[in-house]
Coordinates of C-alpha atoms and ligand atoms in Angstrom, one line a residue:
Chain A
M4 CA -15.4 -48.6 46.9
T5 CA -14.3 -48.8 42.6
A6 CA -15.4 -46.0 40.1
P7 CA -17.5 -48.5 37.1
A8 CA -15.9 -48.6 33.7
L9 CA -17.3 -45.5 31.7
Q10 CA -19.3 -46.6 29.4
T11 CA -19.3 -45.3 25.8
T12 CA -22.1 -47.0 23.5
R13 CA -25.5 -44.9 22.7
R14 CA -28.6 -45.7 23.3
C15 CA -29.1 -45.3 20.0
P16 CA -28.1 -42.5 17.9
Y17 CA -29.7 -38.9 19.1
A18 CA -29.3 -40.7 23.0
P19 CA -26.4 -40.9 25.2
P20 CA -25.6 -44.1 26.5
D21 CA -28.2 -44.4 29.5
E22 CA -25.2 -45.1 31.9
H23 CA -24.3 -41.1 31.8
T24 CA -28.3 -40.2 31.7
R25 CA -28.2 -41.5 34.9
I26 CA -25.5 -40.1 36.2
R27 CA -27.5 -37.0 35.4
D28 CA -30.3 -37.6 37.3
T29 CA -28.9 -37.8 40.2
D30 CA -28.7 -35.3 42.9
S31 CA -24.9 -34.4 42.8
G32 CA -25.1 -35.0 38.6
I33 CA -21.7 -36.1 39.1
T34 CA -20.1 -38.7 39.4
Q35 CA -16.3 -41.0 39.3
V36 CA -16.0 -43.5 36.4
T37 CA -13.4 -45.2 35.5
L38 CA -12.3 -44.9 32.1
P39 CA -10.6 -47.4 29.6
S40 CA -6.7 -45.7 30.3
G41 CA -7.5 -47.0 33.8
Q42 CA -7.2 -43.8 35.4
V43 CA -10.9 -42.8 37.6
A44 CA -11.7 -39.4 37.1
W45 CA -15.2 -37.2 37.5
A46 CA -18.0 -37.0 34.9
L47 CA -19.6 -33.9 35.4
S48 CA -22.8 -34.7 33.0
R49 CA -25.1 -30.9 33.7
L50 CA -24.8 -28.7 31.3
E51 CA -24.5 -25.8 33.9
H52 CA -21.7 -27.7 35.3
I53 CA -19.6 -29.0 32.3
R54 CA -19.9 -24.7 30.9
A55 CA -19.4 -24.2 34.1
M56 CA -16.0 -26.1 34.3
L57 CA -14.7 -25.2 30.5
T58 CA -14.8 -21.3 32.4
D59 CA -12.8 -21.2 35.3
P60 CA -9.1 -21.2 34.2
R61 CA -8.4 -23.7 36.9
F62 CA -8.7 -26.5 34.8
S63 CA -6.0 -27.0 32.3
S64 CA -7.0 -28.0 28.5
D65 CA -3.3 -29.3 28.6
R66 CA -2.9 -33.2 27.2
Q67 CA 0.1 -33.3 27.8
N68 CA -0.7 -32.9 31.2
P69 CA -0.3 -37.3 32.6
N70 CA -3.8 -36.4 34.7
F71 CA -6.1 -35.7 32.0
P72 CA -8.4 -38.0 31.2
R73 CA -7.7 -40.6 28.2
F74 CA -8.8 -43.3 26.4
T75 CA -6.0 -45.4 25.3
R76 CA -2.7 -46.2 28.7
E77 CA -0.8 -43.9 26.3
Q78 CA -1.6 -40.4 24.0
P79 CA -0.2 -41.0 20.8
N80 CA 2.1 -37.1 20.3
F81 CA 4.1 -36.6 22.1
G82 CA 7.1 -34.9 21.8
L83 CA 6.2 -35.1 17.9
M84 CA 5.3 -31.4 17.8
R85 CA 4.8 -28.9 19.3
P86 CA 1.4 -28.1 21.7
S87 CA -1.2 -26.3 19.5
I88 CA -4.2 -23.9 20.4
I89 CA -6.3 -27.1 21.8
Q90 CA -3.7 -28.1 24.3
L91 CA -2.4 -24.2 25.5
D92 CA -4.1 -22.4 28.9
P93 CA -4.0 -18.8 28.9
P94 CA -2.1 -16.6 29.0
E95 CA -0.4 -18.7 25.6
H96 CA -4.1 -19.5 24.7
G97 CA -5.1 -16.4 24.0
P98 CA -2.3 -14.9 21.2
A99 CA -2.0 -18.3 19.4
R100 CA -5.8 -17.9 19.6
K101 CA -6.7 -14.7 17.5
A102 CA -2.8 -15.4 15.3
V103 CA -5.6 -17.1 12.7
V104 CA -9.5 -16.6 14.8
G105 CA -8.7 -13.0 12.1
E106 CA -9.0 -16.6 9.3
F107 CA -12.5 -17.7 10.6
T108 CA -15.1 -15.0 11.2
V109 CA -18.3 -15.3 9.6
R110 CA -17.0 -12.6 7.3
R111 CA -14.2 -14.9 5.9
M112 CA -16.9 -17.7 6.0
A113 CA -19.7 -15.7 3.9
G114 CA -16.8 -15.1 1.1
L115 CA -16.0 -19.1 0.6
R116 CA -19.3 -19.1 0.8
P117 CA -19.4 -19.1 -4.3
R118 CA -16.8 -21.6 -3.9
I119 CA -18.8 -24.0 -1.7
Q120 CA -20.8 -23.7 -3.3
Q121 CA -19.3 -25.4 -6.5
I122 CA -17.9 -28.1 -4.8
V123 CA -20.7 -29.1 -3.2
D124 CA -22.8 -28.9 -6.9
E125 CA -20.0 -30.5 -8.5
H126 CA -20.2 -33.2 -6.7
I127 CA -23.3 -33.8 -6.6
D128 CA -23.5 -34.0 -11.2
A129 CA -20.7 -36.4 -10.5
M130 CA -23.4 -38.5 -7.5
L131 CA -26.2 -38.2 -9.9
A132 CA -24.0 -39.3 -13.2
G133 CA -23.1 -42.1 -11.3
P134 CA -24.1 -45.4 -10.3
R135 CA -27.4 -46.2 -7.8
P136 CA -27.0 -46.5 -5.1
A137 CA -24.2 -44.1 -4.0
D138 CA -22.7 -43.8 -0.8
L139 CA -23.4 -40.2 0.2
V140 CA -20.4 -40.5 2.2
Q141 CA -17.9 -41.2 -0.2
A142 CA -20.3 -38.9 -3.4
L143 CA -19.8 -35.9 -0.4
S144 CA -19.9 -36.1 3.2
L145 CA -15.7 -36.4 3.2
P146 CA -15.3 -35.4 0.2
V147 CA -16.3 -31.8 0.4
P148 CA -15.1 -30.7 4.1
S149 CA -11.9 -31.9 2.6
L150 CA -11.7 -30.1 -0.6
V151 CA -12.4 -27.1 1.6
I152 CA -10.1 -27.7 4.0
C153 CA -7.1 -28.7 2.0
E154 CA -8.4 -25.6 -0.6
Q155 CA -8.3 -23.4 2.7
L156 CA -5.3 -24.5 4.1
G157 CA -3.3 -24.5 0.6
V158 CA -2.6 -28.6 1.3
P159 CA -3.3 -30.7 -2.6
Y160 CA -5.4 -31.9 -2.8
R161 CA -4.7 -34.5 -4.5
D162 CA -2.7 -36.5 -1.2
H163 CA -6.0 -36.3 0.8
D164 CA -6.0 -40.6 0.1
F165 CA -3.0 -40.7 2.1
F166 CA -4.0 -37.6 4.9
Q167 CA -7.7 -39.1 5.3
A168 CA -6.5 -42.5 6.3
R169 CA -4.3 -40.9 9.0
S170 CA -6.6 -39.0 9.8
S171 CA -9.4 -41.7 10.8
A172 CA -6.7 -44.1 12.2
L173 CA -5.9 -40.7 15.1
L174 CA -10.1 -41.1 15.5
S175 CA -10.5 -44.3 16.0
R176 CA -10.0 -46.3 19.6
A177 CA -10.5 -49.5 17.7
V178 CA -6.4 -48.5 16.5
T179 CA -3.9 -49.6 18.8
N180 CA -1.6 -46.6 20.3
E181 CA 1.2 -48.0 18.2
G182 CA -0.8 -46.8 14.3
R183 CA -2.1 -44.0 15.7
Q184 CA 0.8 -43.1 16.8
Q185 CA 2.5 -44.1 13.3
A186 CA -0.5 -42.4 11.8
A187 CA 0.7 -39.3 14.0
K188 CA 4.0 -39.2 12.8
E189 CA 3.6 -40.0 9.0
L190 CA 1.4 -36.8 8.2
R191 CA 3.4 -34.7 10.5
D192 CA 6.1 -35.6 8.2
Y193 CA 4.7 -35.5 5.0
L194 CA 2.7 -31.2 6.6
K195 CA 7.2 -30.5 7.7
D196 CA 7.8 -31.0 4.4
L197 CA 4.8 -28.6 2.9
I198 CA 5.7 -26.3 5.0
A199 CA 8.9 -25.7 4.0
E200 CA 8.0 -25.2 1.2
K201 CA 5.6 -23.0 1.7
A202 CA 7.9 -20.9 3.6
A203 CA 11.0 -21.1 0.9
D204 CA 7.8 -19.6 -1.9
P205 CA 5.2 -18.3 -0.1
T206 CA 1.6 -19.4 -0.8
D207 CA -1.1 -17.1 -0.5
D208 CA -3.3 -19.7 1.6
L209 CA -4.3 -20.0 5.9
L210 CA -0.3 -21.3 5.7
G211 CA 1.4 -19.3 3.3
R212 CA -0.3 -16.0 5.0
Q213 CA 1.2 -17.9 8.6
L214 CA 4.5 -17.9 7.2
T215 CA 4.6 -14.8 6.1
Q216 CA 3.6 -13.1 9.5
G217 CA 6.3 -14.8 10.6
N218 CA 5.2 -17.0 12.9
D219 CA 7.3 -20.0 13.6
P220 CA 7.0 -22.7 11.5
E221 CA 7.5 -24.9 14.3
D222 CA 3.8 -23.6 15.7
V223 CA 2.1 -23.0 12.3
L224 CA 2.9 -27.1 11.7
S225 CA 0.9 -27.5 14.9
L226 CA -1.7 -25.8 13.4
A227 CA -1.8 -28.0 10.5
F228 CA -1.5 -31.0 11.6
L229 CA -4.3 -29.6 14.4
L230 CA -6.6 -27.9 11.2
L231 CA -6.7 -31.1 8.9
I232 CA -7.8 -33.1 11.8
A233 CA -10.6 -31.1 13.2
G234 CA -11.5 -30.6 9.9
H235 CA -12.2 -33.4 8.9
E236 CA -14.2 -35.7 9.5
T237 CA -15.8 -33.6 11.9
T238 CA -18.2 -31.5 9.8
A239 CA -18.5 -35.1 6.9
N240 CA -19.9 -36.8 10.0
M241 CA -22.9 -34.2 11.1
I242 CA -23.2 -33.8 7.2
S243 CA -24.0 -37.9 7.0
L244 CA -26.5 -37.7 10.4
G245 CA -27.5 -35.0 9.6
V246 CA -28.5 -35.5 6.2
V247 CA -30.5 -39.5 7.7
T248 CA -32.0 -37.7 10.1
L249 CA -33.8 -34.8 7.0
L250 CA -34.6 -38.3 5.3
E251 CA -36.4 -40.0 7.9
R252 CA -38.8 -36.9 8.8
P253 CA -40.4 -35.3 4.9
D254 CA -42.3 -32.7 6.7
E255 CA -39.2 -31.3 7.8
L256 CA -37.3 -32.3 4.7
A257 CA -40.6 -30.6 3.0
A258 CA -40.5 -27.4 5.0
L259 CA -37.0 -26.5 4.6
R260 CA -37.9 -26.5 0.7
K261 CA -39.9 -24.6 1.5
D262 CA -37.8 -22.2 3.4
P263 CA -34.0 -22.0 3.4
E264 CA -34.3 -19.8 6.5
R265 CA -35.2 -22.7 8.3
T266 CA -32.3 -24.2 8.3
L267 CA -29.5 -22.7 10.8
P268 CA -32.0 -22.7 14.0
A269 CA -32.1 -27.0 12.2
I270 CA -28.1 -27.3 12.1
E271 CA -27.9 -26.0 16.0
E272 CA -31.0 -29.0 17.1
L273 CA -29.3 -31.4 15.0
L274 CA -25.5 -30.4 16.4
R275 CA -27.3 -31.2 19.8
V276 CA -28.8 -33.9 19.4
Y277 CA -25.3 -35.7 18.0
T278 CA -22.9 -33.8 19.5
I279 CA -19.8 -35.8 17.8
A280 CA -16.9 -35.2 19.7
E281 CA -19.0 -35.4 23.2
F282 CA -15.8 -35.8 24.8
A283 CA -13.8 -33.5 23.3
N284 CA -15.0 -30.8 25.9
S285 CA -12.8 -33.2 28.9
R286 CA -10.1 -31.7 31.3
V287 CA -7.8 -31.5 34.1
A288 CA -7.9 -29.5 36.8
V289 CA -5.0 -27.8 38.3
E290 CA -6.2 -26.4 41.4
D291 CA -8.4 -27.9 43.7
V292 CA -12.2 -26.3 42.3
E293 CA -15.5 -26.8 43.7
I294 CA -18.6 -28.1 41.2
G295 CA -22.0 -28.9 42.1
G296 CA -21.0 -29.0 45.7
V297 CA -18.2 -32.0 45.6
T298 CA -14.7 -30.6 45.6
I299 CA -12.5 -31.8 42.7
R300 CA -9.0 -32.3 43.6
A301 CA -6.0 -30.5 41.6
G302 CA -4.6 -33.4 39.6
D303 CA -7.8 -35.1 39.0
P304 CA -9.4 -36.0 35.5
V305 CA -12.7 -34.3 34.8
L306 CA -14.0 -35.9 32.1
A307 CA -17.4 -34.2 30.1
L308 CA -20.7 -36.1 29.4
S309 CA -21.4 -33.3 27.0
N310 CA -23.5 -35.3 25.1
A311 CA -25.6 -36.4 28.3
A312 CA -24.9 -32.0 28.9
N313 CA -26.8 -31.5 25.4
H314 CA -30.0 -34.0 27.0
D315 CA -30.8 -32.3 29.6
P316 CA -33.7 -31.0 31.3
S317 CA -32.4 -27.7 32.9
A318 CA -31.2 -26.8 29.8
F319 CA -33.9 -27.9 27.4
D320 CA -37.4 -28.1 27.1
E321 CA -38.2 -31.4 25.7
A322 CA -34.8 -32.4 26.1
E323 CA -35.3 -35.7 24.5
E324 CA -36.8 -34.7 22.0
I325 CA -35.4 -33.3 18.0
K326 CA -37.3 -30.1 17.5
L327 CA -35.4 -28.8 14.0
D328 CA -37.1 -25.1 14.4
R329 CA -36.1 -25.0 18.5
G330 CA -34.1 -22.5 17.6
A331 CA -31.4 -23.6 21.3
R332 CA -27.4 -22.3 20.5
H333 CA -25.9 -23.2 24.2
H334 CA -25.2 -26.5 23.2
I335 CA -22.5 -27.2 23.6
A336 CA -21.4 -29.2 21.2
F337 CA -18.9 -27.0 19.3
G338 CA -17.6 -27.0 23.2
F339 CA -17.0 -23.7 25.7
G340 CA -15.1 -21.1 27.4
I341 CA -11.8 -20.2 25.2
H342 CA -11.5 -22.8 23.4
Q343 CA -14.9 -23.5 21.5
C344 CA -15.0 -24.5 18.2
L345 CA -12.6 -22.4 16.0
G346 CA -14.6 -23.3 12.6
Q347 CA -17.8 -23.4 14.0
N348 CA -19.0 -20.8 11.7
L349 CA -17.1 -23.5 8.5
A350 CA -18.4 -26.3 9.8
R351 CA -21.9 -24.4 9.6
M352 CA -21.3 -23.5 6.6
E353 CA -20.4 -26.4 4.8
L354 CA -23.7 -28.1 6.1
Q355 CA -25.8 -25.3 5.3
I356 CA -25.0 -25.5 2.0
V357 CA -25.0 -29.3 1.6
F358 CA -28.8 -29.3 3.5
D359 CA -30.0 -26.9 0.7
T360 CA -29.1 -28.4 -1.8
L361 CA -29.6 -31.9 -1.7
V362 CA -33.0 -30.6 -0.5
R363 CA -33.4 -28.5 -4.2
R364 CA -31.1 -30.5 -6.5
I365 CA -32.5 -34.0 -5.6
P366 CA -36.0 -33.9 -4.0
T367 CA -36.4 -37.1 -4.2
L368 CA -33.6 -38.9 -2.5
R369 CA -34.0 -42.0 -0.4
L370 CA -32.4 -44.0 2.6
T371 CA -32.0 -47.6 1.2
T372 CA -32.1 -48.9 4.5
P373 CA -33.5 -47.9 7.0
A374 CA -32.0 -45.8 8.6
D375 CA -31.9 -48.4 12.6
S376 CA -29.6 -50.8 10.5
L377 CA -26.6 -48.2 9.7
R378 CA -23.3 -49.0 10.6
Y379 CA -22.9 -45.7 13.3
K380 CA -19.2 -45.3 14.7
D381 CA -19.3 -46.3 18.5
D382 CA -15.5 -47.1 17.9
A383 CA -14.5 -43.4 17.1
F384 CA -13.3 -40.2 19.6
I385 CA -15.6 -38.6 16.8
Y386 CA -19.6 -40.0 17.1
G387 CA -20.4 -40.1 12.8
I388 CA -21.9 -42.9 10.3
H389 CA -19.6 -46.0 8.3
E390 CA -22.0 -45.6 4.9
V391 CA -25.3 -43.7 4.0
P392 CA -26.8 -45.9 0.8
V393 CA -29.7 -43.6 -1.0
T394 CA -30.9 -43.6 -4.1
W395 CA -33.1 -41.3 -6.4
D396 CA -35.6 -41.0 -9.1
D397 CA -35.3 -39.9 -12.3
P398 CA -36.1 -36.2 -12.9
A399 CA -39.1 -36.2 -15.0
Chain B
M8 CA -30.4 2.4 29.3
T9 CA -29.0 -0.9 29.0
R10 CA -25.4 -0.8 26.7
I11 CA -23.0 -3.7 25.3
V12 CA -20.0 -4.1 26.9
A13 CA -17.0 -6.1 26.1
D14 CA -13.6 -7.2 27.0
L15 CA -11.7 -7.7 24.3
D16 CA -9.5 -9.8 26.1
R17 CA -11.4 -12.0 26.2
C18 CA -13.3 -12.5 23.3
V19 CA -11.8 -15.4 21.5
G20 CA -13.2 -14.5 18.2
A21 CA -16.5 -17.3 17.3
G22 CA -18.6 -14.9 15.8
Q23 CA -22.1 -16.3 18.2
C24 CA -22.4 -12.7 18.4
V25 CA -22.2 -12.0 15.2
L26 CA -24.8 -14.9 13.9
T27 CA -27.2 -13.0 17.4
D28 CA -27.7 -10.0 16.3
P29 CA -25.4 -8.8 12.3
D30 CA -26.8 -5.3 13.2
A31 CA -25.0 -5.0 16.9
F32 CA -21.7 -7.2 16.5
D33 CA -18.5 -7.6 14.0
Q34 CA -15.4 -9.0 14.1
S35 CA -12.1 -7.7 13.5
D36 CA -10.4 -8.1 9.9
D37 CA -7.3 -8.3 12.3
D38 CA -7.8 -10.9 15.1
G39 CA -11.6 -11.8 14.7
T40 CA -12.5 -10.5 17.9
V41 CA -15.6 -8.5 18.3
V42 CA -16.5 -5.0 17.1
V43 CA -20.0 -3.6 18.5
L44 CA -21.5 -2.5 15.7
R45 CA -24.2 0.2 18.1
D46 CA -23.6 -1.0 21.8
T47 CA -27.2 1.1 22.6
P48 CA -30.1 -2.1 21.5
A49 CA -32.5 0.3 19.8
D50 CA -35.8 -1.4 20.9
D51 CA -36.9 -4.3 22.9
D52 CA -36.4 -7.7 20.5
A53 CA -32.9 -5.9 20.5
V54 CA -32.5 -6.8 24.4
K55 CA -33.5 -9.8 24.6
R56 CA -31.1 -10.3 21.3
A57 CA -27.8 -8.9 23.3
Q58 CA -28.7 -11.1 26.3
V59 CA -28.9 -14.1 23.8
A60 CA -25.5 -12.9 22.7
V61 CA -24.4 -12.3 26.7
D62 CA -25.2 -16.3 27.6
I63 CA -23.9 -18.1 24.5
C64 CA -21.0 -16.3 24.4
P65 CA -18.5 -18.8 24.7
S66 CA -15.7 -16.6 26.4
R67 CA -17.8 -14.5 28.6
A68 CA -16.9 -11.1 26.8
L69 CA -20.3 -10.2 26.6
S70 CA -21.8 -8.4 29.1
L71 CA -25.7 -5.2 29.8
T72 CA -25.1 -2.8 32.0
E73 CA -27.6 0.1 32.4
Ligands
HEM402 C1 -19.2 -30.7 13.6 C2 -18.7 -30.3 13.4 C3 -17.0 -29.3 14.4 C4 -18.0 -30.1 15.5 C5 -18.7 -30.3 16.7 C6 -16.5 -29.5 16.0 C7 -16.4 -29.6 17.4 C8 -15.9 -29.1 18.2 C9 -15.5 -29.2 19.5 C10 -16.5 -29.8 21.1 C11 -14.4 -27.6 20.3 C12 -13.8 -27.9 21.5 C13 -12.6 -28.6 22.1 C14 -12.4 -28.1 23.4 O1 -12.7 -27.5 24.5 O2 -10.7 -28.4 24.1 C15 -13.3 -28.1 18.7 C16 -12.4 -27.2 19.2 C17 -11.6 -26.8 17.7 N1 -12.4 -27.2 16.7 FE1 -14.2 -27.8 16.0 N2 -15.5 -29.2 15.8 C18 -16.0 -29.0 14.7 C19 -15.3 -28.3 12.9 C20 -14.8 -27.9 12.8 C21 -13.8 -27.5 11.4 C22 -14.4 -27.4 10.6 C23 -12.3 -26.6 11.8 C24 -11.7 -26.3 11.2 C25 -11.5 -25.7 9.5 C26 -12.6 -27.3 13.4 C27 -11.5 -26.5 14.2 C28 -11.0 -27.2 15.0 C29 -10.2 -26.2 16.3 C30 -8.8 -25.7 15.6 C31 -10.4 -25.9 17.4 C32 -9.8 -25.8 19.1 C33 -10.2 -24.3 19.3 C34 -9.4 -23.8 20.6 O3 -8.5 -25.1 21.5 O4 -9.1 -22.4 21.0 N3 -13.4 -27.7 13.8 N4 -14.2 -28.1 17.5
SF4_403 S1 -19.1 -14.3 20.8 FE1 -18.0 -13.7 22.3 S2 -16.0 -14.6 21.8 FE2 -17.0 -14.8 20.6 S3 -16.7 -13.1 19.0 FE3 -19.0 -13.1 19.9 S4 -18.0 -11.4 22.4 FE4 -15.8 -13.0 20.8

């Protein structure tokens, strides 16, 4: 029997593809699927199984392993740079992550709060001064995380058009392999020059500090590349999606305005229901492993259907419902195991500041088209929305 | 008495424990690893928070002992 082709189109923005739900609700919750690359992969769909895989060293994150699950026949990036932390396994992963994670602690992120608030306010000022309707994606969702990560890394924001274009090409399933390879190469060359400048003339920013702490410039290059891509569109897409969900729920919006304590739990729920990086938790087995009664052989690709897992009824009560005050934090929207998102506390804070500031400053903010007619990114590795047209009333 | 034990070799500095209970957990400025501020939860609520922290710690770096 040949394994059926993987479906990737969601039933609705808040629900995984029906096929993923069906797989999850079979006896084992595990089946084989054929990926667009032609690879036959195991698909895991339950929270318990994916958590087990992500904490088991017999599964590897080595994206250069030819059996790592892929959505294209070839993987761009091959040989372009040293592997970055997201591709490293133990024992290399730990020291590489510890060399940078101090830059992302909860306390360090709290220190960025005033500056992020200022950036958000400036972008809202500019939006309010401009024409209506406005596209929230261009006015706020994209520029805020982009500016924040640029300042943190020490990458000139004036070049953001350049790397925004390359980063979305890299994250699109619709762009050819050659196109993505080219985008990766251009971004690499750009960062290489920047890092050479910083090595010659040290700067007090994340990349500069990595260099002065004696990290190899080749490793700093791979890290810069990863952070720029990972820190960009992910948060941007969550801002857009989250605002749409909130605008569709005026009661919730009013509750948030009254009680900012509700924002952080709401963010966790939005992360869960959207699971924008739904395949990021995939791995390749390097030894035989049994999960849920199925034997996965060394060398088998394993795809994590994280969106199905985040809607798993055995892990979340009324998993299909969006409950902004649910307060469940055991979802895997940021992954699980040693690779769990390095930027998660930055992302949480950006989302919190954006949502709080929007509800406070523009109480009449609304969509100009119904949410179900927006163009969702069904063709991207990171789920999102292309445009979010919004309007508002003049202040009374 | 319940006591929180942290394995610094396993910790990957995700900070989920700090979000769960900032009175019990902090992170080192150097390498982001967990610093247990209070290893004996003071009351039942604190024990519950410690259990949540153990469950959601992505690297399985936290455990509780009796
Ligand atoms: C809402 C926004 C975000 C989501 C949903 C998200 C999701 C994820 C997921 C699922 C992983 C795990 C990948 C794996 O296990 O292979 C991950 C890892 C990672 N993320 Fe994020 N991310 C977000 C924002 C960010 C930001 C803002 C940054 C950087 C500033 C960032 C940097 C990273 C890095 C460096 C890793 C790799 C960590 C490692 O391998 O140890 N992410 N992210
Ligand atoms: S949640 Fe776990 S991995 Fe994260 S900082 Fe705390 S102990 Fe370390």
